[in-house]
Amino acid sequence: MTTKDKIKNLSEIGLFEGIPEEQIEKIFKVVKKGTVPAYTTIFRQNEPGNKFFVIISGKVRVFRINTKGVETELAILRQGEYFGEMALLTDEPRSASVETLEETQLLVLTKNQLDQILKIIPNISLTFVKQMANRLVKEEKRIEMDQEMKDFLLDMI
Ligand code: CMP
């Protein structure tokens, strides 16, 4: 893939909207691209993480397995969406596992590359914060619903 193609891909991705082309060119000369076959684990929850991924094409599934072995699907992510930012921003292990649902093309950024981009385009940090806040609200709703279901079942006993 040529740098020009990479830039074209990136400027079409919402996260990188509004970045001048020469800036994208500078940063993304070194960005790697990879193709992952369908049903392949990209990383597992609790692993240390040092990469950030942007989906150029394809589809991935984000899921978590709790201590009792029960799996919860958190999201299906598609073209233009991204994942893997949380471990990089928090220095915590991966919060969830990610696997491909079909052949998926990814841009793979190192922590250094992401740090550089965040310095140049502070708006991306805002996008991350907003998305994390949205996920938190969804998670709280899920916990609330679980509790309501538990209460309902207890009432029936
Ligand atoms: P990270 O913790 O590095 O690795 C797992 C990734 O899954 C995480 O970053 C986010 O990018 C993504 N992720 C975590 N929780 C959710 C969620 N509730 N919905 C969508 N994506 C998530």
mmCIF file with all atom_site columns, C-alpha atoms and ligand atoms in Angstrom:
data_model
loop_
_atom_site.group_PDB
_atom_site.id
_atom_site.type_symbol
_atom_site.label_atom_id
_atom_site.label_alt_id
_atom_site.label_comp_id
_atom_site.label_asym_id
_atom_site.label_entity_id
_atom_site.label_seq_id
_atom_site.pdbx_PDB_ins_code
_atom_site.Cartn_x
_atom_site.Cartn_y
_atom_site.Cartn_z
_atom_site.occupancy
_atom_site.B_iso_or_equiv
_atom_site.pdbx_formal_charge
_atom_site.auth_seq_id
_atom_site.auth_comp_id
_atom_site.auth_asym_id
_atom_site.auth_atom_id
_atom_site.pdbx_PDB_model_num
ATOM   1   C CA  . MET A 1 1   ? 0.000   0.000   0.000  1.00 0.00 ? 1   MET A CA  1
ATOM   2   C CA  . THR A 1 2   ? 1.462   3.388   -0.943 1.00 0.00 ? 2   THR A CA  1
ATOM   3   C CA  . THR A 1 3   ? 1.584   6.336   1.462  1.00 0.00 ? 3   THR A CA  1
ATOM   4   C CA  . LYS A 1 4   ? -0.963  8.062   -0.745 1.00 0.00 ? 4   LYS A CA  1
ATOM   5   C CA  . ASP A 1 5   ? -3.389  5.157   -0.378 1.00 0.00 ? 5   ASP A CA  1
ATOM   6   C CA  . LYS A 1 6   ? -2.850  5.153   3.376  1.00 0.00 ? 6   LYS A CA  1
ATOM   7   C CA  . ILE A 1 7   ? -3.578  8.870   3.540  1.00 0.00 ? 7   ILE A CA  1
ATOM   8   C CA  . LYS A 1 8   ? -6.688  8.414   1.441  1.00 0.00 ? 8   LYS A CA  1
ATOM   9   C CA  . ASN A 1 9   ? -7.871  5.712   3.845  1.00 0.00 ? 9   ASN A CA  1
ATOM   10  C CA  . LEU A 1 10  ? -7.104  7.817   6.857  1.00 0.00 ? 10  LEU A CA  1
ATOM   11  C CA  . SER A 1 11  ? -8.711  11.012  5.647  1.00 0.00 ? 11  SER A CA  1
ATOM   12  C CA  . GLU A 1 12  ? -11.904 8.999   5.113  1.00 0.00 ? 12  GLU A CA  1
ATOM   13  C CA  . ILE A 1 13  ? -11.869 7.875   8.739  1.00 0.00 ? 13  ILE A CA  1
ATOM   14  C CA  . GLY A 1 14  ? -13.961 10.073  11.012 1.00 0.00 ? 14  GLY A CA  1
ATOM   15  C CA  . LEU A 1 15  ? -11.364 10.046  13.760 1.00 0.00 ? 15  LEU A CA  1
ATOM   16  C CA  . PHE A 1 16  ? -8.820  11.779  11.508 1.00 0.00 ? 16  PHE A CA  1
ATOM   17  C CA  . GLU A 1 17  ? -11.226 14.234  9.915  1.00 0.00 ? 17  GLU A CA  1
ATOM   18  C CA  . GLY A 1 18  ? -9.920  17.725  9.330  1.00 0.00 ? 18  GLY A CA  1
ATOM   19  C CA  . ILE A 1 19  ? -6.222  16.904  9.555  1.00 0.00 ? 19  ILE A CA  1
ATOM   20  C CA  . PRO A 1 20  ? -4.196  18.642  6.824  1.00 0.00 ? 20  PRO A CA  1
ATOM   21  C CA  . GLU A 1 21  ? -2.907  16.138  4.291  1.00 0.00 ? 21  GLU A CA  1
ATOM   22  C CA  . GLU A 1 22  ? 0.757   17.019  4.821  1.00 0.00 ? 22  GLU A CA  1
ATOM   23  C CA  . GLN A 1 23  ? 0.388   16.313  8.532  1.00 0.00 ? 23  GLN A CA  1
ATOM   24  C CA  . ILE A 1 24  ? -1.204  12.957  7.809  1.00 0.00 ? 24  ILE A CA  1
ATOM   25  C CA  . GLU A 1 25  ? 1.571   12.252  5.338  1.00 0.00 ? 25  GLU A CA  1
ATOM   26  C CA  . LYS A 1 26  ? 4.253   12.992  7.910  1.00 0.00 ? 26  LYS A CA  1
ATOM   27  C CA  . ILE A 1 27  ? 2.743   10.846  10.609 1.00 0.00 ? 27  ILE A CA  1
ATOM   28  C CA  . PHE A 1 28  ? 1.506   7.967   8.535  1.00 0.00 ? 28  PHE A CA  1
ATOM   29  C CA  . LYS A 1 29  ? 4.533   7.277   6.405  1.00 0.00 ? 29  LYS A CA  1
ATOM   30  C CA  . VAL A 1 30  ? 5.367   4.736   9.087  1.00 0.00 ? 30  VAL A CA  1
ATOM   31  C CA  . VAL A 1 31  ? 1.937   3.323   9.884  1.00 0.00 ? 31  VAL A CA  1
ATOM   32  C CA  . LYS A 1 32  ? 1.637   -0.398  9.323  1.00 0.00 ? 32  LYS A CA  1
ATOM   33  C CA  . LYS A 1 33  ? -1.284  -2.098  7.707  1.00 0.00 ? 33  LYS A CA  1
ATOM   34  C CA  . GLY A 1 34  ? -2.262  -5.707  8.270  1.00 0.00 ? 34  GLY A CA  1
ATOM   35  C CA  . THR A 1 35  ? -4.862  -8.146  7.002  1.00 0.00 ? 35  THR A CA  1
ATOM   36  C CA  . VAL A 1 36  ? -6.278  -10.559 9.543  1.00 0.00 ? 36  VAL A CA  1
ATOM   37  C CA  . PRO A 1 37  ? -8.297  -13.633 8.450  1.00 0.00 ? 37  PRO A CA  1
ATOM   38  C CA  . ALA A 1 38  ? -11.861 -14.218 9.693  1.00 0.00 ? 38  ALA A CA  1
ATOM   39  C CA  . TYR A 1 39  ? -12.356 -15.568 13.216 1.00 0.00 ? 39  TYR A CA  1
ATOM   40  C CA  . THR A 1 40  ? -8.888  -14.673 14.439 1.00 0.00 ? 40  THR A CA  1
ATOM   41  C CA  . THR A 1 41  ? -8.174  -13.284 17.876 1.00 0.00 ? 41  THR A CA  1
ATOM   42  C CA  . ILE A 1 42  ? -6.400  -9.932  17.650 1.00 0.00 ? 42  ILE A CA  1
ATOM   43  C CA  . PHE A 1 43  ? -5.841  -9.746  21.399 1.00 0.00 ? 43  PHE A CA  1
ATOM   44  C CA  . ARG A 1 44  ? -7.333  -11.113 24.604 1.00 0.00 ? 44  ARG A CA  1
ATOM   45  C CA  . GLN A 1 45  ? -8.644  -9.290  27.642 1.00 0.00 ? 45  GLN A CA  1
ATOM   46  C CA  . ASN A 1 46  ? -6.099  -8.807  30.444 1.00 0.00 ? 46  ASN A CA  1
ATOM   47  C CA  . GLU A 1 47  ? -3.137  -8.939  28.072 1.00 0.00 ? 47  GLU A CA  1
ATOM   48  C CA  . PRO A 1 48  ? -0.832  -5.927  28.120 1.00 0.00 ? 48  PRO A CA  1
ATOM   49  C CA  . GLY A 1 49  ? -1.459  -3.711  25.103 1.00 0.00 ? 49  GLY A CA  1
ATOM   50  C CA  . ASN A 1 50  ? 0.777   -1.388  23.104 1.00 0.00 ? 50  ASN A CA  1
ATOM   51  C CA  . LYS A 1 51  ? -1.078  -1.055  19.795 1.00 0.00 ? 51  LYS A CA  1
ATOM   52  C CA  . PHE A 1 52  ? -4.062  0.910   18.546 1.00 0.00 ? 52  PHE A CA  1
ATOM   53  C CA  . PHE A 1 53  ? -6.132  -0.380  15.615 1.00 0.00 ? 53  PHE A CA  1
ATOM   54  C CA  . VAL A 1 54  ? -8.269  1.342   13.004 1.00 0.00 ? 54  VAL A CA  1
ATOM   55  C CA  . ILE A 1 55  ? -10.533 -0.789  10.789 1.00 0.00 ? 55  ILE A CA  1
ATOM   56  C CA  . ILE A 1 56  ? -10.041 -0.090  7.088  1.00 0.00 ? 56  ILE A CA  1
ATOM   57  C CA  . SER A 1 57  ? -12.415 -2.871  6.044  1.00 0.00 ? 57  SER A CA  1
ATOM   58  C CA  . GLY A 1 58  ? -14.065 -5.880  7.651  1.00 0.00 ? 58  GLY A CA  1
ATOM   59  C CA  . LYS A 1 59  ? -15.687 -6.455  11.020 1.00 0.00 ? 59  LYS A CA  1
ATOM   60  C CA  . VAL A 1 60  ? -14.556 -7.325  14.556 1.00 0.00 ? 60  VAL A CA  1
ATOM   61  C CA  . ARG A 1 61  ? -16.304 -8.389  17.721 1.00 0.00 ? 61  ARG A CA  1
ATOM   62  C CA  . VAL A 1 62  ? -15.430 -6.966  21.155 1.00 0.00 ? 62  VAL A CA  1
ATOM   63  C CA  . PHE A 1 63  ? -16.297 -9.232  24.083 1.00 0.00 ? 63  PHE A CA  1
ATOM   64  C CA  . ARG A 1 64  ? -15.500 -9.937  27.690 1.00 0.00 ? 64  ARG A CA  1
ATOM   65  C CA  . ILE A 1 65  ? -15.556 -13.156 29.706 1.00 0.00 ? 65  ILE A CA  1
ATOM   66  C CA  . ASN A 1 66  ? -16.183 -12.832 33.430 1.00 0.00 ? 66  ASN A CA  1
ATOM   67  C CA  . THR A 1 67  ? -14.627 -14.907 36.229 1.00 0.00 ? 67  THR A CA  1
ATOM   68  C CA  . LYS A 1 68  ? -17.528 -17.409 35.930 1.00 0.00 ? 68  LYS A CA  1
ATOM   69  C CA  . GLY A 1 69  ? -16.767 -17.914 32.244 1.00 0.00 ? 69  GLY A CA  1
ATOM   70  C CA  . VAL A 1 70  ? -19.838 -16.023 31.061 1.00 0.00 ? 70  VAL A CA  1
ATOM   71  C CA  . GLU A 1 71  ? -19.243 -14.075 27.860 1.00 0.00 ? 71  GLU A CA  1
ATOM   72  C CA  . THR A 1 72  ? -20.705 -10.643 27.146 1.00 0.00 ? 72  THR A CA  1
ATOM   73  C CA  . GLU A 1 73  ? -20.538 -9.152  23.682 1.00 0.00 ? 73  GLU A CA  1
ATOM   74  C CA  . LEU A 1 74  ? -19.764 -5.451  23.976 1.00 0.00 ? 74  LEU A CA  1
ATOM   75  C CA  . ALA A 1 75  ? -19.750 -4.327  20.371 1.00 0.00 ? 75  ALA A CA  1
ATOM   76  C CA  . ILE A 1 76  ? -19.364 -5.160  16.714 1.00 0.00 ? 76  ILE A CA  1
ATOM   77  C CA  . LEU A 1 77  ? -17.014 -2.641  15.095 1.00 0.00 ? 77  LEU A CA  1
ATOM   78  C CA  . ARG A 1 78  ? -16.780 -1.905  11.369 1.00 0.00 ? 78  ARG A CA  1
ATOM   79  C CA  . GLN A 1 79  ? -14.922 0.160   8.780  1.00 0.00 ? 79  GLN A CA  1
ATOM   80  C CA  . GLY A 1 80  ? -13.767 3.508   10.137 1.00 0.00 ? 80  GLY A CA  1
ATOM   81  C CA  . GLU A 1 81  ? -14.134 2.453   13.771 1.00 0.00 ? 81  GLU A CA  1
ATOM   82  C CA  . TYR A 1 82  ? -11.206 1.833   16.094 1.00 0.00 ? 82  TYR A CA  1
ATOM   83  C CA  . PHE A 1 83  ? -10.240 -0.182  19.157 1.00 0.00 ? 83  PHE A CA  1
ATOM   84  C CA  . GLY A 1 84  ? -7.365  -0.747  21.547 1.00 0.00 ? 84  GLY A CA  1
ATOM   85  C CA  . GLU A 1 85  ? -7.079  2.869   22.677 1.00 0.00 ? 85  GLU A CA  1
ATOM   86  C CA  . MET A 1 86  ? -7.975  2.194   26.332 1.00 0.00 ? 86  MET A CA  1
ATOM   87  C CA  . ALA A 1 87  ? -4.933  0.127   27.304 1.00 0.00 ? 87  ALA A CA  1
ATOM   88  C CA  . LEU A 1 88  ? -2.699  2.727   25.658 1.00 0.00 ? 88  LEU A CA  1
ATOM   89  C CA  . LEU A 1 89  ? -4.331  5.652   27.409 1.00 0.00 ? 89  LEU A CA  1
ATOM   90  C CA  . THR A 1 90  ? -4.689  4.063   30.836 1.00 0.00 ? 90  THR A CA  1
ATOM   91  C CA  . ASP A 1 91  ? -1.638  1.768   30.944 1.00 0.00 ? 91  ASP A CA  1
ATOM   92  C CA  . GLU A 1 92  ? -4.046  -0.926  32.131 1.00 0.00 ? 92  GLU A CA  1
ATOM   93  C CA  . PRO A 1 93  ? -4.315  -4.372  30.502 1.00 0.00 ? 93  PRO A CA  1
ATOM   94  C CA  . ARG A 1 94  ? -6.781  -4.889  27.630 1.00 0.00 ? 94  ARG A CA  1
ATOM   95  C CA  . SER A 1 95  ? -10.316 -4.394  28.947 1.00 0.00 ? 95  SER A CA  1
ATOM   96  C CA  . ALA A 1 96  ? -11.817 -6.866  26.459 1.00 0.00 ? 96  ALA A CA  1
ATOM   97  C CA  . SER A 1 97  ? -10.945 -9.386  23.776 1.00 0.00 ? 97  SER A CA  1
ATOM   98  C CA  . VAL A 1 98  ? -11.234 -8.602  20.078 1.00 0.00 ? 98  VAL A CA  1
ATOM   99  C CA  . GLU A 1 99  ? -11.649 -11.114 17.244 1.00 0.00 ? 99  GLU A CA  1
ATOM   100 C CA  . THR A 1 100 ? -12.374 -10.716 13.541 1.00 0.00 ? 100 THR A CA  1
ATOM   101 C CA  . LEU A 1 101 ? -15.746 -11.836 12.165 1.00 0.00 ? 101 LEU A CA  1
ATOM   102 C CA  . GLU A 1 102 ? -14.536 -11.641 8.589  1.00 0.00 ? 102 GLU A CA  1
ATOM   103 C CA  . GLU A 1 103 ? -11.265 -10.866 6.842  1.00 0.00 ? 103 GLU A CA  1
ATOM   104 C CA  . THR A 1 104 ? -10.305 -7.485  8.244  1.00 0.00 ? 104 THR A CA  1
ATOM   105 C CA  . GLN A 1 105 ? -7.804  -4.880  7.117  1.00 0.00 ? 105 GLN A CA  1
ATOM   106 C CA  . LEU A 1 106 ? -6.343  -2.833  9.921  1.00 0.00 ? 106 LEU A CA  1
ATOM   107 C CA  . LEU A 1 107 ? -4.082  0.122   10.411 1.00 0.00 ? 107 LEU A CA  1
ATOM   108 C CA  . VAL A 1 108 ? -1.846  -0.649  13.358 1.00 0.00 ? 108 VAL A CA  1
ATOM   109 C CA  . LEU A 1 109 ? -0.434  2.273   15.328 1.00 0.00 ? 109 LEU A CA  1
ATOM   110 C CA  . THR A 1 110 ? 2.130   2.028   18.095 1.00 0.00 ? 110 THR A CA  1
ATOM   111 C CA  . LYS A 1 111 ? 1.640   3.902   21.371 1.00 0.00 ? 111 LYS A CA  1
ATOM   112 C CA  . ASN A 1 112 ? 4.277   6.401   20.207 1.00 0.00 ? 112 ASN A CA  1
ATOM   113 C CA  . GLN A 1 113 ? 2.421   7.086   16.982 1.00 0.00 ? 113 GLN A CA  1
ATOM   114 C CA  . LEU A 1 114 ? -0.859  7.540   18.827 1.00 0.00 ? 114 LEU A CA  1
ATOM   115 C CA  . ASP A 1 115 ? 0.817   9.870   21.346 1.00 0.00 ? 115 ASP A CA  1
ATOM   116 C CA  . GLN A 1 116 ? 2.192   11.992  18.494 1.00 0.00 ? 116 GLN A CA  1
ATOM   117 C CA  . ILE A 1 117 ? -1.209  12.216  16.861 1.00 0.00 ? 117 ILE A CA  1
ATOM   118 C CA  . LEU A 1 118 ? -2.909  13.165  20.122 1.00 0.00 ? 118 LEU A CA  1
ATOM   119 C CA  . LYS A 1 119 ? -0.420  16.014  20.533 1.00 0.00 ? 119 LYS A CA  1
ATOM   120 C CA  . ILE A 1 120 ? -1.021  17.339  17.040 1.00 0.00 ? 120 ILE A CA  1
ATOM   121 C CA  . ILE A 1 121 ? -4.789  16.785  17.000 1.00 0.00 ? 121 ILE A CA  1
ATOM   122 C CA  . PRO A 1 122 ? -6.154  17.248  20.526 1.00 0.00 ? 122 PRO A CA  1
ATOM   123 C CA  . ASN A 1 123 ? -9.705  16.791  19.205 1.00 0.00 ? 123 ASN A CA  1
ATOM   124 C CA  . ILE A 1 124 ? -9.068  13.058  18.982 1.00 0.00 ? 124 ILE A CA  1
ATOM   125 C CA  . SER A 1 125 ? -8.705  12.945  22.774 1.00 0.00 ? 125 SER A CA  1
ATOM   126 C CA  . LEU A 1 126 ? -12.149 14.491  23.002 1.00 0.00 ? 126 LEU A CA  1
ATOM   127 C CA  . THR A 1 127 ? -13.553 11.813  20.686 1.00 0.00 ? 127 THR A CA  1
ATOM   128 C CA  . PHE A 1 128 ? -12.006 9.131   22.902 1.00 0.00 ? 128 PHE A CA  1
ATOM   129 C CA  . VAL A 1 129 ? -13.427 10.695  26.068 1.00 0.00 ? 129 VAL A CA  1
ATOM   130 C CA  . LYS A 1 130 ? -16.906 10.967  24.542 1.00 0.00 ? 130 LYS A CA  1
ATOM   131 C CA  . GLN A 1 131 ? -16.853 7.370   23.404 1.00 0.00 ? 131 GLN A CA  1
ATOM   132 C CA  . MET A 1 132 ? -15.637 6.116   26.766 1.00 0.00 ? 132 MET A CA  1
ATOM   133 C CA  . ALA A 1 133 ? -18.410 8.110   28.493 1.00 0.00 ? 133 ALA A CA  1
ATOM   134 C CA  . ASN A 1 134 ? -20.992 6.558   26.132 1.00 0.00 ? 134 ASN A CA  1
ATOM   135 C CA  . ARG A 1 135 ? -19.697 3.082   26.915 1.00 0.00 ? 135 ARG A CA  1
ATOM   136 C CA  . LEU A 1 136 ? -19.873 3.807   30.634 1.00 0.00 ? 136 LEU A CA  1
ATOM   137 C CA  . VAL A 1 137 ? -23.524 4.864   30.362 1.00 0.00 ? 137 VAL A CA  1
ATOM   138 C CA  . LYS A 1 138 ? -24.337 1.690   28.383 1.00 0.00 ? 138 LYS A CA  1
ATOM   139 C CA  . GLU A 1 139 ? -22.486 -0.431  30.949 1.00 0.00 ? 139 GLU A CA  1
ATOM   140 C CA  . GLU A 1 140 ? -24.407 1.167   33.821 1.00 0.00 ? 140 GLU A CA  1
ATOM   141 C CA  . LYS A 1 141 ? -27.693 0.474   32.028 1.00 0.00 ? 141 LYS A CA  1
ATOM   142 C CA  . ARG A 1 142 ? -26.638 -3.131  31.504 1.00 0.00 ? 142 ARG A CA  1
ATOM   143 C CA  . ILE A 1 143 ? -25.792 -3.538  35.203 1.00 0.00 ? 143 ILE A CA  1
ATOM   144 C CA  . GLU A 1 144 ? -29.124 -1.935  36.144 1.00 0.00 ? 144 GLU A CA  1
ATOM   145 C CA  . MET A 1 145 ? -31.028 -4.322  33.873 1.00 0.00 ? 145 MET A CA  1
ATOM   146 C CA  . ASP A 1 146 ? -29.148 -7.319  35.285 1.00 0.00 ? 146 ASP A CA  1
ATOM   147 C CA  . GLN A 1 147 ? -30.053 -6.194  38.800 1.00 0.00 ? 147 GLN A CA  1
ATOM   148 C CA  . GLU A 1 148 ? -33.714 -5.698  37.849 1.00 0.00 ? 148 GLU A CA  1
ATOM   149 C CA  . MET A 1 149 ? -33.785 -9.193  36.348 1.00 0.00 ? 149 MET A CA  1
ATOM   150 C CA  . LYS A 1 150 ? -32.215 -10.646 39.512 1.00 0.00 ? 150 LYS A CA  1
ATOM   151 C CA  . ASP A 1 151 ? -34.766 -8.805  41.706 1.00 0.00 ? 151 ASP A CA  1
ATOM   152 C CA  . PHE A 1 152 ? -37.602 -10.030 39.480 1.00 0.00 ? 152 PHE A CA  1
ATOM   153 C CA  . LEU A 1 153 ? -36.441 -13.634 39.699 1.00 0.00 ? 153 LEU A CA  1
ATOM   154 C CA  . LEU A 1 154 ? -35.971 -13.373 43.471 1.00 0.00 ? 154 LEU A CA  1
ATOM   155 C CA  . ASP A 1 155 ? -39.516 -12.003 43.806 1.00 0.00 ? 155 ASP A CA  1
ATOM   156 C CA  . MET A 1 156 ? -40.835 -15.103 42.060 1.00 0.00 ? 156 MET A CA  1
ATOM   157 C CA  . ILE A 1 157 ? -39.284 -17.482 44.575 1.00 0.00 ? 157 ILE A CA  1
HETATM 158 P P1  . CMP B 2 .   ? -8.467  -1.868  25.167 1.00 0.00 ? 1   CMP B P1  1
HETATM 159 O O1  . CMP B 2 .   ? -8.882  -1.930  26.597 1.00 0.00 ? 1   CMP B O1  1
HETATM 160 O O2  . CMP B 2 .   ? -7.105  -1.446  24.859 1.00 0.00 ? 1   CMP B O2  1
HETATM 161 O O3  . CMP B 2 .   ? -8.737  -3.300  24.510 1.00 0.00 ? 1   CMP B O3  1
HETATM 162 C C1  . CMP B 2 .   ? -10.077 -3.728  24.344 1.00 0.00 ? 1   CMP B C1  1
HETATM 163 C C2  . CMP B 2 .   ? -10.772 -2.695  23.532 1.00 0.00 ? 1   CMP B C2  1
HETATM 164 O O4  . CMP B 2 .   ? -12.135 -2.938  23.281 1.00 0.00 ? 1   CMP B O4  1
HETATM 165 C C3  . CMP B 2 .   ? -10.788 -1.358  24.290 1.00 0.00 ? 1   CMP B C3  1
HETATM 166 O O5  . CMP B 2 .   ? -9.474  -0.885  24.377 1.00 0.00 ? 1   CMP B O5  1
HETATM 167 C C4  . CMP B 2 .   ? -11.740 -0.572  23.485 1.00 0.00 ? 1   CMP B C4  1
HETATM 168 O O6  . CMP B 2 .   ? -11.160 -0.099  22.300 1.00 0.00 ? 1   CMP B O6  1
HETATM 169 C C5  . CMP B 2 .   ? -12.745 -1.671  23.141 1.00 0.00 ? 1   CMP B C5  1
HETATM 170 N N1  . CMP B 2 .   ? -13.880 -1.669  24.110 1.00 0.00 ? 1   CMP B N1  1
HETATM 171 C C6  . CMP B 2 .   ? -13.839 -1.851  25.436 1.00 0.00 ? 1   CMP B C6  1
HETATM 172 N N2  . CMP B 2 .   ? -15.075 -1.783  25.966 1.00 0.00 ? 1   CMP B N2  1
HETATM 173 C C7  . CMP B 2 .   ? -15.894 -1.546  24.945 1.00 0.00 ? 1   CMP B C7  1
HETATM 174 C C8  . CMP B 2 .   ? -17.304 -1.385  24.846 1.00 0.00 ? 1   CMP B C8  1
HETATM 175 N N3  . CMP B 2 .   ? -18.100 -1.455  25.922 1.00 0.00 ? 1   CMP B N3  1
HETATM 176 N N4  . CMP B 2 .   ? -17.821 -1.144  23.623 1.00 0.00 ? 1   CMP B N4  1
HETATM 177 C C9  . CMP B 2 .   ? -17.014 -1.076  22.528 1.00 0.00 ? 1   CMP B C9  1
HETATM 178 N N5  . CMP B 2 .   ? -15.683 -1.250  22.568 1.00 0.00 ? 1   CMP B N5  1
HETATM 179 C C10 . CMP B 2 .   ? -15.136 -1.486  23.753 1.00 0.00 ? 1   CMP B C10 1
#
